[in-house]
PDB file of C-alpha atoms in Angstrom:
ATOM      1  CA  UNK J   1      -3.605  22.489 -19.558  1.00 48.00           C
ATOM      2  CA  UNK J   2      -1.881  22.491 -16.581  1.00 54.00           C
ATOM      3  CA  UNK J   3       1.565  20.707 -16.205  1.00 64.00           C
ATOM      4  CA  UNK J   4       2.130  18.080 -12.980  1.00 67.00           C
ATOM      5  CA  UNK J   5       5.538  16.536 -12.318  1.00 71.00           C
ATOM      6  CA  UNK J   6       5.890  12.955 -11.111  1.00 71.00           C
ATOM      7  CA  UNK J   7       4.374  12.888  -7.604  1.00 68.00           C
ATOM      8  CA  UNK J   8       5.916   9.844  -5.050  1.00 76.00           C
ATOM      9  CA  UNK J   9       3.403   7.190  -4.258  1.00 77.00           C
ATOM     10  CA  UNK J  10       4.600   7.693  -0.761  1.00 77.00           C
ATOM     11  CA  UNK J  11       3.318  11.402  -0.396  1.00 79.00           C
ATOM     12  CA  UNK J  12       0.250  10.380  -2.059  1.00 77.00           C
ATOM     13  CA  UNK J  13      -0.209   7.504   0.905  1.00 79.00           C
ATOM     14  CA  UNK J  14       0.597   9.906   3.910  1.00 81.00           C
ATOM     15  CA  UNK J  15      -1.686  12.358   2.596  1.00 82.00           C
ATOM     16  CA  UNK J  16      -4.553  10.001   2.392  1.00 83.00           C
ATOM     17  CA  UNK J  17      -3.891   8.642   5.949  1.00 83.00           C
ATOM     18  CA  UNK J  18      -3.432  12.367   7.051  1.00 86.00           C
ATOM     19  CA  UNK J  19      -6.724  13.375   5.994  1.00 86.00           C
ATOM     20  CA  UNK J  20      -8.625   9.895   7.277  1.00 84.00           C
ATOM     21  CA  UNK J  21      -6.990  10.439  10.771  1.00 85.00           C
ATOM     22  CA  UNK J  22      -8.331  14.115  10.435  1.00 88.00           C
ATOM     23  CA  UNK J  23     -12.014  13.177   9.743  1.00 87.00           C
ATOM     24  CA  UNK J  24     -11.749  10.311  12.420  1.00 85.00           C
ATOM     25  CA  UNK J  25     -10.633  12.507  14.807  1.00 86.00           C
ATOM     26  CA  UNK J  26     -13.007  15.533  14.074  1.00 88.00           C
ATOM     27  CA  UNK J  27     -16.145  12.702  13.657  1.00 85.00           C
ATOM     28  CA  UNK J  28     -14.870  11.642  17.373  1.00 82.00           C
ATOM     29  CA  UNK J  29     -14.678  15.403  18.763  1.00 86.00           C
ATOM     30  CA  UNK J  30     -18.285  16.045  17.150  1.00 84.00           C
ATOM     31  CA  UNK J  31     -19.631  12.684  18.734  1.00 81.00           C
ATOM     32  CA  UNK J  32     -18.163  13.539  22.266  1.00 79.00           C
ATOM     33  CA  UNK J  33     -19.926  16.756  22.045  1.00 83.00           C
ATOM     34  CA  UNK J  34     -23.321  15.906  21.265  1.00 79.00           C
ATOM     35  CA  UNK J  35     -22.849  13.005  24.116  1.00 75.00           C
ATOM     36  CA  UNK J  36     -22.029  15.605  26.475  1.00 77.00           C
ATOM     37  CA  UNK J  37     -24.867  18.323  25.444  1.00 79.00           C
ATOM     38  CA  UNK J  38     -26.991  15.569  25.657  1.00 75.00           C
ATOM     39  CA  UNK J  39     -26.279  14.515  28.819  1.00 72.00           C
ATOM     40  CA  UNK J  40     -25.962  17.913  29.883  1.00 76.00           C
ATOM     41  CA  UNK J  41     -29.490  18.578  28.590  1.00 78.00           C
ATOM     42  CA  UNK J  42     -30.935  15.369  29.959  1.00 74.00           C
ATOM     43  CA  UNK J  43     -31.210  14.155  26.568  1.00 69.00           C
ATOM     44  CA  UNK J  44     -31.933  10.466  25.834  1.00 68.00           C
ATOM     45  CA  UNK J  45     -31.056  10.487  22.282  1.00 65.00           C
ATOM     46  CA  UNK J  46     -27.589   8.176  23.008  1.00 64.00           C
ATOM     47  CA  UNK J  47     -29.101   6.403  25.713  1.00 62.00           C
ATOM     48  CA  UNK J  48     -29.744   3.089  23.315  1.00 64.00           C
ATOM     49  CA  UNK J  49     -26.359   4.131  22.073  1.00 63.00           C
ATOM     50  CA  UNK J  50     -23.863   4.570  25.144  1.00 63.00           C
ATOM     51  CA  UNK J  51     -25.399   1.386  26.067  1.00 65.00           C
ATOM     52  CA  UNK J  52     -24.567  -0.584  22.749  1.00 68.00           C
ATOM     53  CA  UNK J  53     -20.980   1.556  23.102  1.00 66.00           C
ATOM     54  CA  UNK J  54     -20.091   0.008  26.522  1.00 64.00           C
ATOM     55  CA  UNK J  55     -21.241  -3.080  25.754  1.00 68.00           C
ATOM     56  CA  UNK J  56     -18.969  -3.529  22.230  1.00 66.00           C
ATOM     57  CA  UNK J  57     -16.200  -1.948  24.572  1.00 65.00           C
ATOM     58  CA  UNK J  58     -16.757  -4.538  27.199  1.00 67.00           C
ATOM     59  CA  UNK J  59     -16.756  -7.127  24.809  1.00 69.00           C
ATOM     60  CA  UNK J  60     -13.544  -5.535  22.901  1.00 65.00           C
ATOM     61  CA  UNK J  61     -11.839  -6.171  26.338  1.00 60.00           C
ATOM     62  CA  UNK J  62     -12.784  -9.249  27.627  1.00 64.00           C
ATOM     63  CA  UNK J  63     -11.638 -10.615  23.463  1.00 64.00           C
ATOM     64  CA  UNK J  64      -8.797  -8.953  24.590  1.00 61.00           C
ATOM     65  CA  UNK J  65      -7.983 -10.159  28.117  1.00 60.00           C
ATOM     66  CA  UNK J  66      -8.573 -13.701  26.689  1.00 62.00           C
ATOM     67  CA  UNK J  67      -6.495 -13.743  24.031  1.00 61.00           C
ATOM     68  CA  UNK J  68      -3.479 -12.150  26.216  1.00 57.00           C
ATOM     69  CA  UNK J  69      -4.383 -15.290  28.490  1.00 55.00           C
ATOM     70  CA  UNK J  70      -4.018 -17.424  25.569  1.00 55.00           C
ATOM     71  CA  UNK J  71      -0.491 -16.148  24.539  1.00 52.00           C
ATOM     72  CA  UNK J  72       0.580 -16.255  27.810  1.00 50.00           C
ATOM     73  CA  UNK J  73      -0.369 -19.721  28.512  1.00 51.00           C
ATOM     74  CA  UNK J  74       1.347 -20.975  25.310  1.00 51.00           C
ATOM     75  CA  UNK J  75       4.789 -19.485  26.176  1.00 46.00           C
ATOM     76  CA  UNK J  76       4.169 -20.395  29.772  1.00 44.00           C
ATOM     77  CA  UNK J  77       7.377 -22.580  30.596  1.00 40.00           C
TER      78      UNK J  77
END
């Protein structure tokens, strides 16, 4: 049986995060790759999803833009 000392909740934490902002960042390198073969290629296979990509992004922004409106017009003096 192996022995383990007390281990701080803290380390545990970063850890995690460290290893989910690993695997976000390596699924975003693989996805920018196969985007740019495929375009390269004159693929089609992320056509349908570029599309639905700009359009959440466009969306993302104009939420975005509209709620900095907002906040600005309620501390406008």
């Amino acid at each position: 049986m192996y022995r383990t000392g007390f281990v701080p909740q803290q380390y545990v934490v970063d850890a995690i995060c460290e290893s989910r902002f690993k695997r976000e960042q390596s699924a975003r390198r693989n996805y920018q790759r196969n985007v740019y073969e495929s375009i390269e290629y004159n693929d089609n296979r992320f056509d349908n999803m570029l599309h639905n990509e700009m359009d959440i992004l466009k969306r993302g922004i104009e939420d975005d833009e509209s709620r900095k409106i907002r906040t600005f017009n309620r501390y406008e003096c």
